[in-house]
Amino acid sequence: MTTTLVLGGTGKTGRRIATQLPHDVRIGSRSGQPPFDWADDTTWAPALAGVDAVYVSYYPDVSFPDAAPRVTAFGRAAADAGVTRLVLLSGRGEPEAEPAEQGVRDAGVEWTILRCSWFMQNFSEHFLLEPVLEGVIALPADGVAEPFLDIDDLADVAVAALTQSGHAGRVYELTGPRLLTFADVAAELSAAIGCEVRYLPVTPEEYAAGAAAAGIPADEIEPLTDLFVRVLDGHNAHLSGDVERVLGHPARDFTNYARAAAAAGAWGTGGGR
Ligand SMILES: NC(=O)c1ccc[n+]([C@@H]2O[C@H](COP(=O)([O-])OP(=O)(O)OC[C@H]3O[C@@H](n4cnc5c(N)ncnc54)[C@H](OP(=O)(O)O)[C@@H]3O)[C@@H](O)[C@H]2O)c1
């Protein structure tokens, strides 16, 4: 019997993966049993005991400076515990995430790296939910197009990499099927929700001030603002076919995501605000 440890197993990506895995699953998070905390390495060995494969999603962000030393140490601990396979959630076009990727490559076990574009679900399950509900998405990304990724596709690819052969030593670039600007996204969301959502271009300084006013913890505002400036400069504005190559079907489209999320009540009952 195979046991898979799903780090961030109560989060957006981890919970989708945990529910799909066909064998024993252990949730790796501070609320898991046993608890797993990135900030407390004494929790790692109990969480790794008897585990064969691990889905590694770092919190808060794989490109933040604390990620690489912790992911590297975790990879070593996993190999020492007898884990044979690591699948890392990483960021696409983010050189700052590569030291954490290297930590997984150096662990001495099979590895697969999933470099992901911006998640569509950021608008319905994460930090852009509130702005969508308020009708204004303010980000420093004027005119920049991004190939937004449906994390149901990421979950399917992760499950394949965790359970099938043929994915070891691969770096997959996971994107959606279409480039959209944030103004395009606002139009898609307006149509799906039935209320106007607009995109407001702001400077990085204005974004940081808004994040502080919205109660984002002070120590996260600067790395988050830096992340947007680094990622949303147009260098990721191209598609990859890796979702289709791995899954055998096209990547899920934003229109379908927005309609399904609205119907499920992500932005209020009945699909409206
Ligand atoms: N958002 C995007 O567009 C995007 C794109 C590419 C890559 N990524 C990467 O995605 C990763 C986040 O994955 P996600 O969105 O699935 O996560 P998420 O929804 O933000 O969920 C966070 C998970 O981490 C757990 N957690 C929080 N603090 C923890 C700690 N100190 N130790 C252990 N677990 C902790 C939470 O559970 P508990 O509260 O129970 O601990 C929860 O299960 C980041 O590394 C980010 O860089 C994001």
mmCIF file of N, CA, C and O in Angstrom, residues 111-164:
data_model
loop_
_atom_site.group_PDB
_atom_site.id
_atom_site.type_symbol
_atom_site.label_atom_id
_atom_site.label_comp_id
_atom_site.label_asym_id
_atom_site.label_seq_id
_atom_site.Cartn_x
_atom_site.Cartn_y
_atom_site.Cartn_z
ATOM 1 N N TRP A 111 12.039 12.980 -8.937
ATOM 2 C CA TRP A 111 11.374 14.274 -8.746
ATOM 3 C C TRP A 111 10.666 14.700 -10.028
ATOM 4 O O TRP A 111 11.069 14.321 -11.139
ATOM 5 N N THR A 112 9.608 15.492 -9.847
ATOM 6 C CA THR A 112 8.928 16.160 -10.959
ATOM 7 C C THR A 112 8.629 17.576 -10.487
ATOM 8 O O THR A 112 8.221 17.774 -9.339
ATOM 9 N N ILE A 113 8.866 18.549 -11.387
ATOM 10 C CA ILE A 113 8.614 19.949 -11.020
ATOM 11 C C ILE A 113 7.489 20.498 -11.890
ATOM 12 O O ILE A 113 7.522 20.365 -13.119
ATOM 13 N N LEU A 114 6.499 21.092 -11.233
ATOM 14 C CA LEU A 114 5.332 21.650 -11.924
ATOM 15 C C LEU A 114 5.408 23.171 -11.827
ATOM 16 O O LEU A 114 5.096 23.749 -10.771
ATOM 17 N N ARG A 115 5.879 23.809 -12.910
ATOM 18 C CA ARG A 115 5.977 25.275 -12.925
ATOM 19 C C ARG A 115 4.648 25.834 -13.425
ATOM 20 O O ARG A 115 4.310 25.673 -14.589
ATOM 21 N N CYS A 116 3.946 26.499 -12.511
ATOM 22 C CA CYS A 116 2.561 26.886 -12.818
ATOM 23 C C CYS A 116 2.406 28.373 -13.088
ATOM 24 O O CYS A 116 3.006 29.207 -12.403
ATOM 25 N N SER A 117 1.530 28.686 -14.044
ATOM 26 C CA SER A 117 1.099 30.063 -14.273
ATOM 27 C C SER A 117 0.161 30.495 -13.154
ATOM 28 O O SER A 117 -0.244 29.685 -12.318
ATOM 29 N N TRP A 118 -0.230 31.759 -13.214
ATOM 30 C CA TRP A 118 -1.220 32.281 -12.253
ATOM 31 C C TRP A 118 -2.453 31.396 -12.235
ATOM 32 O O TRP A 118 -2.981 31.051 -13.287
ATOM 33 N N PHE A 119 -2.922 31.102 -11.037
ATOM 34 C CA PHE A 119 -4.109 30.262 -10.905
ATOM 35 C C PHE A 119 -5.378 31.072 -11.201
ATOM 36 O O PHE A 119 -5.557 32.180 -10.671
ATOM 37 N N MET A 120 -6.294 30.474 -11.980
ATOM 38 C CA MET A 120 -7.615 31.102 -12.160
ATOM 39 C C MET A 120 -8.296 31.266 -10.805
ATOM 40 O O MET A 120 -8.979 32.261 -10.543
ATOM 41 N N GLN A 121 -8.102 30.260 -9.942
ATOM 42 C CA GLN A 121 -8.819 30.256 -8.654
ATOM 43 C C GLN A 121 -8.331 31.356 -7.704
ATOM 44 O O GLN A 121 -8.950 31.539 -6.638
ATOM 45 N N ASN A 122 -7.287 32.123 -8.079
ATOM 46 C CA ASN A 122 -6.942 33.289 -7.257
ATOM 47 C C ASN A 122 -8.124 34.265 -7.170
ATOM 48 O O ASN A 122 -8.252 35.009 -6.209
ATOM 49 N N PHE A 123 -8.997 34.231 -8.210
ATOM 50 C CA PHE A 123 -10.134 35.162 -8.246
ATOM 51 C C PHE A 123 -11.337 34.672 -7.439
ATOM 52 O O PHE A 123 -12.273 35.428 -7.209
ATOM 53 N N SER A 124 -11.330 33.397 -7.050
ATOM 54 C CA SER A 124 -12.514 32.854 -6.366
ATOM 55 C C SER A 124 -12.194 32.194 -5.033
ATOM 56 O O SER A 124 -13.079 32.010 -4.200
ATOM 57 N N GLU A 125 -10.915 31.832 -4.813
ATOM 58 C CA GLU A 125 -10.577 31.108 -3.579
ATOM 59 C C GLU A 125 -9.382 31.719 -2.865
ATOM 60 O O GLU A 125 -8.872 31.132 -1.925
ATOM 61 N N HIS A 126 -8.920 32.887 -3.333
ATOM 62 C CA HIS A 126 -7.665 33.401 -2.772
ATOM 63 C C HIS A 126 -7.730 34.919 -2.690
ATOM 64 O O HIS A 126 -8.804 35.502 -2.604
ATOM 65 N N PHE A 127 -6.576 35.561 -2.808
ATOM 66 C CA PHE A 127 -6.481 36.972 -2.436
ATOM 67 C C PHE A 127 -7.237 37.924 -3.359
ATOM 68 O O PHE A 127 -7.417 39.089 -3.009
ATOM 69 N N LEU A 128 -7.697 37.444 -4.519
ATOM 70 C CA LEU A 128 -8.463 38.321 -5.404
ATOM 71 C C LEU A 128 -9.977 38.105 -5.285
ATOM 72 O O LEU A 128 -10.742 38.752 -5.983
ATOM 73 N N LEU A 129 -10.386 37.207 -4.375
ATOM 74 C CA LEU A 129 -11.834 37.004 -4.159
ATOM 75 C C LEU A 129 -12.497 38.297 -3.683
ATOM 76 O O LEU A 129 -13.509 38.736 -4.238
ATOM 77 N N GLU A 130 -11.932 38.900 -2.657
ATOM 78 C CA GLU A 130 -12.538 40.108 -2.074
ATOM 79 C C GLU A 130 -12.607 41.243 -3.108
ATOM 80 O O GLU A 130 -13.665 41.870 -3.276
ATOM 81 N N PRO A 131 -11.485 41.521 -3.840
ATOM 82 C CA PRO A 131 -11.567 42.544 -4.889
ATOM 83 C C PRO A 131 -12.656 42.251 -5.928
ATOM 84 O O PRO A 131 -13.362 43.165 -6.362
ATOM 85 N N VAL A 132 -12.826 40.981 -6.308
ATOM 86 C CA VAL A 132 -13.883 40.657 -7.284
ATOM 87 C C VAL A 132 -15.243 40.971 -6.670
ATOM 88 O O VAL A 132 -16.113 41.571 -7.317
ATOM 89 N N LEU A 133 -15.439 40.609 -5.396
ATOM 90 C CA LEU A 133 -16.721 40.886 -4.740
ATOM 91 C C LEU A 133 -16.981 42.386 -4.661
ATOM 92 O O LEU A 133 -18.125 42.839 -4.740
ATOM 93 N N GLU A 134 -15.886 43.157 -4.536
ATOM 94 C CA GLU A 134 -16.049 44.617 -4.463
ATOM 95 C C GLU A 134 -16.142 45.251 -5.849
ATOM 96 O O GLU A 134 -16.413 46.439 -5.973
ATOM 97 N N GLY A 135 -15.858 44.460 -6.885
ATOM 98 C CA GLY A 135 -16.032 44.940 -8.255
ATOM 99 C C GLY A 135 -14.813 45.610 -8.863
ATOM 100 O O GLY A 135 -14.893 46.127 -9.983
ATOM 101 N N VAL A 136 -13.660 45.631 -8.153
ATOM 102 C CA VAL A 136 -12.460 46.279 -8.700
ATOM 103 C C VAL A 136 -11.227 45.411 -8.417
ATOM 104 O O VAL A 136 -10.915 45.135 -7.259
ATOM 105 N N ILE A 137 -10.546 45.018 -9.504
ATOM 106 C CA ILE A 137 -9.284 44.273 -9.360
ATOM 107 C C ILE A 137 -8.165 45.261 -9.654
ATOM 108 O O ILE A 137 -7.960 45.665 -10.799
ATOM 109 N N ALA A 138 -7.456 45.677 -8.600
ATOM 110 C CA ALA A 138 -6.384 46.670 -8.761
ATOM 111 C C ALA A 138 -5.033 45.963 -8.652
ATOM 112 O O ALA A 138 -4.680 45.441 -7.595
ATOM 113 N N LEU A 139 -4.303 45.927 -9.760
ATOM 114 C CA LEU A 139 -2.994 45.254 -9.778
ATOM 115 C C LEU A 139 -2.041 46.032 -10.693
ATOM 116 O O LEU A 139 -2.483 46.666 -11.666
ATOM 117 N N PRO A 140 -0.732 45.935 -10.417
ATOM 118 C CA PRO A 140 0.238 46.607 -11.296
ATOM 119 C C PRO A 140 0.551 45.732 -12.509
ATOM 120 O O PRO A 140 1.618 45.131 -12.597
ATOM 121 N N ALA A 141 -0.391 45.634 -13.444
ATOM 122 C CA ALA A 141 -0.231 44.688 -14.560
ATOM 123 C C ALA A 141 -0.880 45.216 -15.835
ATOM 124 O O ALA A 141 -1.405 44.425 -16.627
ATOM 125 N N ASP A 142 -0.806 46.530 -16.057
ATOM 126 C CA ASP A 142 -1.564 47.099 -17.167
ATOM 127 C C ASP A 142 -1.138 46.510 -18.511
ATOM 128 O O ASP A 142 0.036 46.573 -18.879
ATOM 129 N N GLY A 143 -2.096 45.923 -19.222
ATOM 130 C CA GLY A 143 -1.843 45.424 -20.570
ATOM 131 C C GLY A 143 -1.123 44.099 -20.637
ATOM 132 O O GLY A 143 -0.952 43.535 -21.718
ATOM 133 N N VAL A 144 -0.675 43.564 -19.495
ATOM 134 C CA VAL A 144 0.091 42.315 -19.507
ATOM 135 C C VAL A 144 -0.867 41.130 -19.632
ATOM 136 O O VAL A 144 -1.884 41.063 -18.950
ATOM 137 N N ALA A 145 -0.509 40.193 -20.518
ATOM 138 C CA ALA A 145 -1.340 38.997 -20.683
ATOM 139 C C ALA A 145 -0.690 37.825 -19.945
ATOM 140 O O ALA A 145 0.537 37.704 -19.881
ATOM 141 N N GLU A 146 -1.554 36.968 -19.384
ATOM 142 C CA GLU A 146 -1.089 35.818 -18.600
ATOM 143 C C GLU A 146 -1.897 34.588 -19.033
ATOM 144 O O GLU A 146 -3.109 34.700 -19.254
ATOM 145 N N PRO A 147 -1.262 33.414 -19.144
ATOM 146 C CA PRO A 147 -2.006 32.196 -19.510
ATOM 147 C C PRO A 147 -2.560 31.506 -18.262
ATOM 148 O O PRO A 147 -2.075 30.461 -17.836
ATOM 149 N N PHE A 148 -3.581 32.103 -17.655
ATOM 150 C CA PHE A 148 -4.123 31.622 -16.374
ATOM 151 C C PHE A 148 -4.406 30.125 -16.420
ATOM 152 O O PHE A 148 -4.950 29.607 -17.403
ATOM 153 N N LEU A 149 -4.050 29.444 -15.311
ATOM 154 C CA LEU A 149 -4.146 27.984 -15.208
ATOM 155 C C LEU A 149 -5.287 27.593 -14.270
ATOM 156 O O LEU A 149 -5.384 28.116 -13.152
ATOM 157 N N ASP A 150 -6.126 26.657 -14.711
ATOM 158 C CA ASP A 150 -7.163 26.094 -13.828
ATOM 159 C C ASP A 150 -6.482 25.059 -12.934
ATOM 160 O O ASP A 150 -5.872 24.096 -13.445
ATOM 161 N N ILE A 151 -6.601 25.211 -11.613
ATOM 162 C CA ILE A 151 -5.850 24.282 -10.757
ATOM 163 C C ILE A 151 -6.451 22.879 -10.732
ATOM 164 O O ILE A 151 -5.820 21.966 -10.205
ATOM 165 N N ASP A 152 -7.603 22.693 -11.341
ATOM 166 C CA ASP A 152 -8.049 21.304 -11.554
ATOM 167 C C ASP A 152 -7.094 20.598 -12.525
ATOM 168 O O ASP A 152 -6.844 19.389 -12.388
ATOM 169 N N ASP A 153 -6.555 21.338 -13.500
ATOM 170 C CA ASP A 153 -5.550 20.739 -14.405
ATOM 171 C C ASP A 153 -4.257 20.441 -13.656
ATOM 172 O O ASP A 153 -3.643 19.383 -13.835
ATOM 173 N N LEU A 154 -3.820 21.402 -12.826
ATOM 174 C CA LEU A 154 -2.622 21.155 -12.023
ATOM 175 C C LEU A 154 -2.810 19.907 -11.162
ATOM 176 O O LEU A 154 -1.910 19.051 -11.074
ATOM 177 N N ALA A 155 -3.978 19.782 -10.528
ATOM 178 C CA ALA A 155 -4.220 18.625 -9.658
ATOM 179 C C ALA A 155 -4.140 17.328 -10.464
ATOM 180 O O ALA A 155 -3.538 16.344 -10.019
ATOM 181 N N ASP A 156 -4.723 17.331 -11.666
ATOM 182 C CA ASP A 156 -4.686 16.107 -12.493
ATOM 183 C C ASP A 156 -3.237 15.757 -12.871
ATOM 184 O O ASP A 156 -2.854 14.583 -12.853
ATOM 185 N N VAL A 157 -2.449 16.774 -13.217
ATOM 186 C CA VAL A 157 -1.047 16.512 -13.587
ATOM 187 C C VAL A 157 -0.271 16.019 -12.359
ATOM 188 O O VAL A 157 0.531 15.075 -12.449
ATOM 189 N N ALA A 158 -0.509 16.632 -11.209
ATOM 190 C CA ALA A 158 0.195 16.215 -9.987
ATOM 191 C C ALA A 158 -0.144 14.766 -9.635
ATOM 192 O O ALA A 158 0.740 13.980 -9.274
ATOM 193 N N VAL A 159 -1.418 14.405 -9.741
ATOM 194 C CA VAL A 159 -1.818 13.018 -9.436
ATOM 195 C C VAL A 159 -1.130 12.054 -10.406
ATOM 196 O O VAL A 159 -0.625 11.003 -9.998
ATOM 197 N N ALA A 160 -1.051 12.438 -11.685
ATOM 198 C CA ALA A 160 -0.353 11.590 -12.659
ATOM 199 C C ALA A 160 1.118 11.437 -12.255
ATOM 200 O O ALA A 160 1.663 10.319 -12.252
ATOM 201 N N ALA A 161 1.760 12.540 -11.896
ATOM 202 C CA ALA A 161 3.187 12.477 -11.543
ATOM 203 C C ALA A 161 3.417 11.686 -10.258
ATOM 204 O O ALA A 161 4.449 11.031 -10.098
ATOM 205 N N LEU A 162 2.439 11.731 -9.345
ATOM 206 C CA LEU A 162 2.587 11.000 -8.071
ATOM 207 C C LEU A 162 2.317 9.507 -8.222
ATOM 208 O O LEU A 162 2.826 8.699 -7.443
ATOM 209 N N THR A 163 1.506 9.137 -9.208
ATOM 210 C CA THR A 163 1.022 7.749 -9.250
ATOM 211 C C THR A 163 1.479 6.954 -10.471
ATOM 212 O O THR A 163 1.383 5.731 -10.464
ATOM 213 N N GLN A 164 1.939 7.656 -11.537
ATOM 214 C CA GLN A 164 2.294 6.936 -12.761
ATOM 215 C C GLN A 164 3.796 7.006 -12.990
ATOM 216 O O GLN A 164 4.484 7.843 -12.415
#
